[in-house]
mmCIF file of C-alpha atoms and ligand atoms in Angstrom:
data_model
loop_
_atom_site.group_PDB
_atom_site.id
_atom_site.type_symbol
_atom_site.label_atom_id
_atom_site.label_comp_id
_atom_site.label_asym_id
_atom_site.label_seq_id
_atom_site.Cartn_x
_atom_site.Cartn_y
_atom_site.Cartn_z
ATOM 1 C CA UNK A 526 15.513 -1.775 1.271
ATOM 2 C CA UNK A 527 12.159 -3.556 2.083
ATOM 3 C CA UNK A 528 9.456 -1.581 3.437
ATOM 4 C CA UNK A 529 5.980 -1.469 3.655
ATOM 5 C CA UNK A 530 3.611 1.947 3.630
ATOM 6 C CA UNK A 531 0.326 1.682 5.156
ATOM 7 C CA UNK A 532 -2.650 4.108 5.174
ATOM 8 C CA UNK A 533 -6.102 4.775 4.479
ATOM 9 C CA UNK A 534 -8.299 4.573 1.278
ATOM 10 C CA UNK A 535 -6.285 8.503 -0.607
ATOM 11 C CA UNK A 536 -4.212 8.588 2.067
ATOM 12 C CA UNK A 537 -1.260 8.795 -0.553
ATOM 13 C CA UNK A 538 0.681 5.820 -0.286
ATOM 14 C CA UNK A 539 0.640 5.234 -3.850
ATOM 15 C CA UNK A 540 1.442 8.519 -4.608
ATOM 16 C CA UNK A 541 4.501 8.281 -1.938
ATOM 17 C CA UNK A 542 5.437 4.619 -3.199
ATOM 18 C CA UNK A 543 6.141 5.853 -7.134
ATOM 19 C CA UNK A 544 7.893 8.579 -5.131
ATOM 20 C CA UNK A 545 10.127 6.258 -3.351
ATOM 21 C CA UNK A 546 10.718 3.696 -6.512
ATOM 22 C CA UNK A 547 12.396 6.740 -8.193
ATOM 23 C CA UNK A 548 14.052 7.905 -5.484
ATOM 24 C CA UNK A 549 15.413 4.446 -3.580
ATOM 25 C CA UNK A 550 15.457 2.280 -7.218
ATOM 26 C CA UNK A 551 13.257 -0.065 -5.955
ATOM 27 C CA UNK A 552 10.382 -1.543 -7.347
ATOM 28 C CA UNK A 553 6.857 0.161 -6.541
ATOM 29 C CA UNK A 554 4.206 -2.929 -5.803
ATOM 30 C CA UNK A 555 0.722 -2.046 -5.470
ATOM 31 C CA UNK A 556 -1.595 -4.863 -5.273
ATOM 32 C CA UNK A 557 -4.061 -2.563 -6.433
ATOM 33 C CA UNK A 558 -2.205 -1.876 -9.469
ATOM 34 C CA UNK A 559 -1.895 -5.116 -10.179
ATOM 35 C CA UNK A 560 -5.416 -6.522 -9.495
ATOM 36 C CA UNK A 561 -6.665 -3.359 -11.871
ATOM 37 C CA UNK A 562 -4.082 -4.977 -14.526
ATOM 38 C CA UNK A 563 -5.841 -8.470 -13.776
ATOM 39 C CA UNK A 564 -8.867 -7.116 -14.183
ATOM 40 C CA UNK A 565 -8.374 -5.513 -17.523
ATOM 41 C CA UNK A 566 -6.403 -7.978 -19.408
ATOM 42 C CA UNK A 567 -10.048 -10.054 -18.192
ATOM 43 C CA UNK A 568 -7.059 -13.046 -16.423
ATOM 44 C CA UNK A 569 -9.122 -16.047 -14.852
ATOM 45 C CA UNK A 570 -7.770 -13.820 -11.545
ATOM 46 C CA UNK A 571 -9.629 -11.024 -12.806
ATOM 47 C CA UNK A 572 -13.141 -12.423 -13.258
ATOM 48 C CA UNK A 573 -12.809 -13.634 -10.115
ATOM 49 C CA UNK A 574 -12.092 -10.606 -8.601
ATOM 50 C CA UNK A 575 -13.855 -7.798 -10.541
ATOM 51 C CA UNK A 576 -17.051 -7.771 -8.687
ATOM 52 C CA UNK A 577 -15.530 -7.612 -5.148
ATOM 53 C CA UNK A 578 -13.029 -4.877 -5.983
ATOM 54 C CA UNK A 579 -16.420 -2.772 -7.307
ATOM 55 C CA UNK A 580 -17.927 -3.403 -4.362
ATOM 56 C CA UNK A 581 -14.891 -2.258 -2.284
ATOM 57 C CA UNK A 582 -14.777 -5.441 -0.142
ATOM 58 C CA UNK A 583 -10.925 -7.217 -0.076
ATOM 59 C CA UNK A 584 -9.624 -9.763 -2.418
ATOM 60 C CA UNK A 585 -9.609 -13.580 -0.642
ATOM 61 C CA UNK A 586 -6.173 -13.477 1.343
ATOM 62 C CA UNK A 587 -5.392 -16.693 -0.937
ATOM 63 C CA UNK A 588 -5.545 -14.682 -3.949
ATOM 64 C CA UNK A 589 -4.026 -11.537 -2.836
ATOM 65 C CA UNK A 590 -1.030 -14.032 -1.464
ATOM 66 C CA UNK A 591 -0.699 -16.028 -4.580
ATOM 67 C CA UNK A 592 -0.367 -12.740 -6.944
ATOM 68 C CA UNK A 593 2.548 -11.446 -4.073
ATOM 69 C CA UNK A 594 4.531 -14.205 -3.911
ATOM 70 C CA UNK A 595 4.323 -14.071 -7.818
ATOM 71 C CA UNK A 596 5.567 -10.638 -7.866
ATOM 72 C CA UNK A 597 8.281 -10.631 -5.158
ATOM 73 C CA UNK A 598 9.864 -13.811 -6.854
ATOM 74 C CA UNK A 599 11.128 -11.847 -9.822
ATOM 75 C CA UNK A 600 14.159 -11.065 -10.445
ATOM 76 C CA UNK A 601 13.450 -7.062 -10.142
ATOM 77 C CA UNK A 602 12.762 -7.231 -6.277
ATOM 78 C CA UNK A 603 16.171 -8.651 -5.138
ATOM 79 C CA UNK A 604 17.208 -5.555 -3.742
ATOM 80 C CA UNK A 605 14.262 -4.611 -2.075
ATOM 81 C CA UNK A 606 10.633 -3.298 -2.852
ATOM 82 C CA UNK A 607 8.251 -0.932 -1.437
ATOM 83 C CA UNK A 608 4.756 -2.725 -0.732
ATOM 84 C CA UNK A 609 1.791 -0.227 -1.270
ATOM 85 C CA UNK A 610 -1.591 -2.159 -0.188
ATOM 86 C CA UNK A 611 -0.748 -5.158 1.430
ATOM 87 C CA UNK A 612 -0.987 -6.650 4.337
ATOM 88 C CA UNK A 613 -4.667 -5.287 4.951
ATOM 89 C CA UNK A 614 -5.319 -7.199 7.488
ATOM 90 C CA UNK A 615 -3.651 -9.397 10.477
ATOM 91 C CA UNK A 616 -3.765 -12.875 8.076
ATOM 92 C CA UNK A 617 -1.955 -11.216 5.378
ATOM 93 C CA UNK A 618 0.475 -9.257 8.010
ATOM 94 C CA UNK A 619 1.891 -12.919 9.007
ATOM 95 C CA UNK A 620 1.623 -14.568 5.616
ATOM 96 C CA UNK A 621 3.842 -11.308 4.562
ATOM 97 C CA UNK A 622 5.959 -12.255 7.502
ATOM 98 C CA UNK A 623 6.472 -16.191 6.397
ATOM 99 C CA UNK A 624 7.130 -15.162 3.102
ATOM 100 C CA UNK A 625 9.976 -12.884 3.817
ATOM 101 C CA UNK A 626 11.537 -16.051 5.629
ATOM 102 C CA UNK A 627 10.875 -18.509 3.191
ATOM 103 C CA UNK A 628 12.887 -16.067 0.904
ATOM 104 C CA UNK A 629 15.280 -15.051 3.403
ATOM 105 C CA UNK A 630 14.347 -11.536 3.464
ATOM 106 C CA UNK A 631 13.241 -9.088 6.341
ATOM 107 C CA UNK A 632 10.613 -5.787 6.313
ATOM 108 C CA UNK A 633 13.431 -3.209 7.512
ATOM 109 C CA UNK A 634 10.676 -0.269 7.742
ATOM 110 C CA UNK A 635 6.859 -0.088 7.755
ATOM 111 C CA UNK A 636 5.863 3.428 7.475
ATOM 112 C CA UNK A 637 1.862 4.631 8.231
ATOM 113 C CA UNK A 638 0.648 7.486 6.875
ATOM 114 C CA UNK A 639 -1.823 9.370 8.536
ATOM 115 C CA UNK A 640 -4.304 11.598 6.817
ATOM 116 C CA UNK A 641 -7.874 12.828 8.164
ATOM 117 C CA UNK A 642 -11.297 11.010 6.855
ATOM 118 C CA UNK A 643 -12.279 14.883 5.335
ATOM 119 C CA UNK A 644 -9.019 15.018 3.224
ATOM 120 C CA UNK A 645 -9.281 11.700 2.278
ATOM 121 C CA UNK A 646 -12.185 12.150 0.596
ATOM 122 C CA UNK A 647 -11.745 15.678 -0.843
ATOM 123 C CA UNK A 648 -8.710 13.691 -2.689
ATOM 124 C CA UNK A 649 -10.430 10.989 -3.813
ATOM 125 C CA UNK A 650 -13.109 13.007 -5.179
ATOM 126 C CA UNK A 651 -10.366 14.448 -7.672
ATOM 127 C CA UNK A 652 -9.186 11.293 -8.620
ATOM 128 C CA UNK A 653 -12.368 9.952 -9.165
ATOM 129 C CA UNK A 654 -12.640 12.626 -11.851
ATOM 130 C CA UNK A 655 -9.535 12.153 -12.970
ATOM 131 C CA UNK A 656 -8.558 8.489 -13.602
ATOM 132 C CA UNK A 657 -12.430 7.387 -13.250
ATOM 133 C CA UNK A 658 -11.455 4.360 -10.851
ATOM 134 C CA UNK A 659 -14.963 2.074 -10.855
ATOM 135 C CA UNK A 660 -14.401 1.551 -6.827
ATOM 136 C CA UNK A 661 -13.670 5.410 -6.324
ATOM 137 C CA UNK A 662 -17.954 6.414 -6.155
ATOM 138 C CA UNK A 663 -18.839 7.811 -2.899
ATOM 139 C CA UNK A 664 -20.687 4.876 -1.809
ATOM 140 C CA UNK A 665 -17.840 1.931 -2.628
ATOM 141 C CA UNK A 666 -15.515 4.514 -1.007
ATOM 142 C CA UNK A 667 -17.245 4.530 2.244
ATOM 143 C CA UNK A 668 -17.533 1.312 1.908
ATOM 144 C CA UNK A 669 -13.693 0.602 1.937
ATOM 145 C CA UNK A 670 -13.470 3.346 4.404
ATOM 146 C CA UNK A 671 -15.024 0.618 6.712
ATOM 147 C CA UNK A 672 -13.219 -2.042 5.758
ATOM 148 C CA UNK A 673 -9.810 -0.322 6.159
ATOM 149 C CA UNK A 674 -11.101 0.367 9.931
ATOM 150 C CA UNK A 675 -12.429 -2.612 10.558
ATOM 151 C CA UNK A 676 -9.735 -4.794 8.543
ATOM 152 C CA UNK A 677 -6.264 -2.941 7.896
ATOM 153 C CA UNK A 678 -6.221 -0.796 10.984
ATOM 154 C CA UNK A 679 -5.174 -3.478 13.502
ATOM 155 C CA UNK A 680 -2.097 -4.252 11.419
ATOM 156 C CA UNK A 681 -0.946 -1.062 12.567
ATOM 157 C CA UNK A 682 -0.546 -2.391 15.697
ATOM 158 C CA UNK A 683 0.977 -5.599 14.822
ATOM 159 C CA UNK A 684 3.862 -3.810 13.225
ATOM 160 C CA UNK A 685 3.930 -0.963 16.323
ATOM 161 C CA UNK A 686 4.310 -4.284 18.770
ATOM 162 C CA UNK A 687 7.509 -5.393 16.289
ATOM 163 C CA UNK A 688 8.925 -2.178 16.896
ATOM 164 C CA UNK A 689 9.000 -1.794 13.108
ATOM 165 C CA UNK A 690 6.725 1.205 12.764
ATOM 166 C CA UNK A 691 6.541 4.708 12.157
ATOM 167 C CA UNK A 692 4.151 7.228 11.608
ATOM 168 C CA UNK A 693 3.920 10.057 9.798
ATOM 169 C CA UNK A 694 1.430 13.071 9.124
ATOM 170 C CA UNK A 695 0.346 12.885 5.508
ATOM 171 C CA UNK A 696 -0.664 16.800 4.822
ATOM 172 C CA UNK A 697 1.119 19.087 3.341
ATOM 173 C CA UNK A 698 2.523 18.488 -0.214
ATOM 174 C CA UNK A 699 3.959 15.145 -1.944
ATOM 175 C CA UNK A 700 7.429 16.723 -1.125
ATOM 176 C CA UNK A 701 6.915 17.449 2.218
ATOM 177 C CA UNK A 702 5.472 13.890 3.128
ATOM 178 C CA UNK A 703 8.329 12.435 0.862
ATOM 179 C CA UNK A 704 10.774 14.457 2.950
ATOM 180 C CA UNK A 705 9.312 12.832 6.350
ATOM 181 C CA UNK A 706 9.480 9.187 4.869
ATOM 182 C CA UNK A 707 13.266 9.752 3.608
ATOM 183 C CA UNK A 708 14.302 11.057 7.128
ATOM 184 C CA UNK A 709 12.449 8.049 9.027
ATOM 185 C CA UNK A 710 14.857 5.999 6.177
ATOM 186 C CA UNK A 711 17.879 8.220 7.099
ATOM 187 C CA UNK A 712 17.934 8.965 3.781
ATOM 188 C CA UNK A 713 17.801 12.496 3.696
ATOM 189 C CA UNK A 714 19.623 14.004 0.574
ATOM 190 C CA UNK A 715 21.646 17.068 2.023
ATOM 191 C CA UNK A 716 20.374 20.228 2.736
ATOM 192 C CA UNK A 717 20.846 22.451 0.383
ATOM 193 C CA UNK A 718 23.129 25.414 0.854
ATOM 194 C CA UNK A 719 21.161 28.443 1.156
HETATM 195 P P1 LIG B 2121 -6.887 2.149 -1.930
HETATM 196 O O1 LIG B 2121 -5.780 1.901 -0.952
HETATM 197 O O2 LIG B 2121 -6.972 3.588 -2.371
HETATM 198 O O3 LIG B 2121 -8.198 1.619 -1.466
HETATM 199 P P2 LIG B 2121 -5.765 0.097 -3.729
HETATM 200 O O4 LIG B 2121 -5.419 0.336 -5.148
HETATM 201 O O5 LIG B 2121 -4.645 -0.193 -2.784
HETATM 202 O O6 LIG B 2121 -6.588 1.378 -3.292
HETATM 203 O O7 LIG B 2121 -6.815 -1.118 -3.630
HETATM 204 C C1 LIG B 2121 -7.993 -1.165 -4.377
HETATM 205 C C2 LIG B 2121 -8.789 -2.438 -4.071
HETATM 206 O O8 LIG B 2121 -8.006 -3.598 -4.412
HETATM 207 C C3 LIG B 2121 -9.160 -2.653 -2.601
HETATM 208 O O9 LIG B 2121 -10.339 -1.979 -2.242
HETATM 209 C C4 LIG B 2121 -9.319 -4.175 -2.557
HETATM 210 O O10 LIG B 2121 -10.568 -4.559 -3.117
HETATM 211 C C5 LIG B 2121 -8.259 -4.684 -3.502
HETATM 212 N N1 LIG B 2121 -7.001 -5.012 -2.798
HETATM 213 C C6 LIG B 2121 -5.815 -4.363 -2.935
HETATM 214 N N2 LIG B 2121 -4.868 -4.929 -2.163
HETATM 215 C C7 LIG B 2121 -5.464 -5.957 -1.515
HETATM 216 C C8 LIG B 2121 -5.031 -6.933 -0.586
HETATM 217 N N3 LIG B 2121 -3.779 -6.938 -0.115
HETATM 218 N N4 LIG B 2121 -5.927 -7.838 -0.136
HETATM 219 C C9 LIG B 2121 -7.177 -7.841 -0.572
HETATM 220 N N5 LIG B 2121 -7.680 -6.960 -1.443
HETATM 221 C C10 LIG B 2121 -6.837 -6.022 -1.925
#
């Protein structure tokens, strides 16, 4: 069970991926998360990286590779993951694809998640207030607003062209979008009776 979720800056693929880890008893990895974690425990990857994550600009591919491969060589991830963040952009899409050969591993799903700009930031607003994220400020925001267009967007395609993509609309509630990700799985859980 190896799949990837893709989506905008709030578009709730985090929110979808802690979802899924509970649901598919896979591991949730959000390089995100994990750069955050780097950052905090003040690792010679966090310096590094603190200023450009403020900023909203991506972590080197080098770096963002390195703390993967890391991560997807423990033990925890033998049966699969869900990858919430990376690739985010077409160098990362193939070093995620030489990885999962040098480990002898395949993506079985990538999953986008579609949400509009308007929503996007309406959410993001509330988590700003909530969690107090240093890159979640209006301007940083529209700043990786760009990026994602200009960056992560293509890698949309890449995946469409491998015929291992599929969209779905991410309004409505955490259920509903959960629902939509488990039937492009097959992994519906069965209706229940009315
Ligand atoms: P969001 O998807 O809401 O922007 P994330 O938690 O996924 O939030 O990422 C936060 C920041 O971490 C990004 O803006 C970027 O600076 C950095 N980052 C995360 N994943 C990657 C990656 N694969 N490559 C480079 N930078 C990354």
């Amino acid at each position: 069970m190896r799949i990837v979720l893709l989506g905008a800056p709030g578009s709730g693929k985090g929110t979808q991926a802690a979802l899924l880890e509970k649901h598919l008893g896979v591991p949730h990895i959000s390089t995100g998360v994990l750069f955050r974690a780097a950052i905090k425990e003040a690792t010679p990857l966090g310096v590094k990286i603190q200023s450009l994550i403020e900023r909203g600009e991506l972590v080197p591919d080098d770096l963002a590779l390195e703390l993967l491969e890391e991560r997807l060589l423990r033990a925890d991830v033998a049966d699969g993951f869900i990858l919430d963040g990376y690739p985010r952009n077409l160098s990362q899409a193939e070093s995620l694809n030489e990885l999962m050969e040098k480990l002898g591993q395949a993506v079985k799903e990538v999953i986008q998640i579609d949400v509009d700009t308007e929503k996007v930031v309406a959410r993001i607003a509330k988590r700003a207030a909530k969690e107090g994220r240093s890159d979640d400020t209006e301007a940083v925001l529209h700043n990786r607003m760009r990026v994602y267009e200009e960056q992560s967007a293509p890698v949309v395609d890449y995946y469409a062209e491998k015929g291992l993509l599929t969209r779905i609309l991410g309004t409505g509630t955490k259920e509903e979008v959960l629902h939509y990700i488990l039937s492009v799985l097959e992994l519906n859980e069965p209706e229940k009776p009315a």
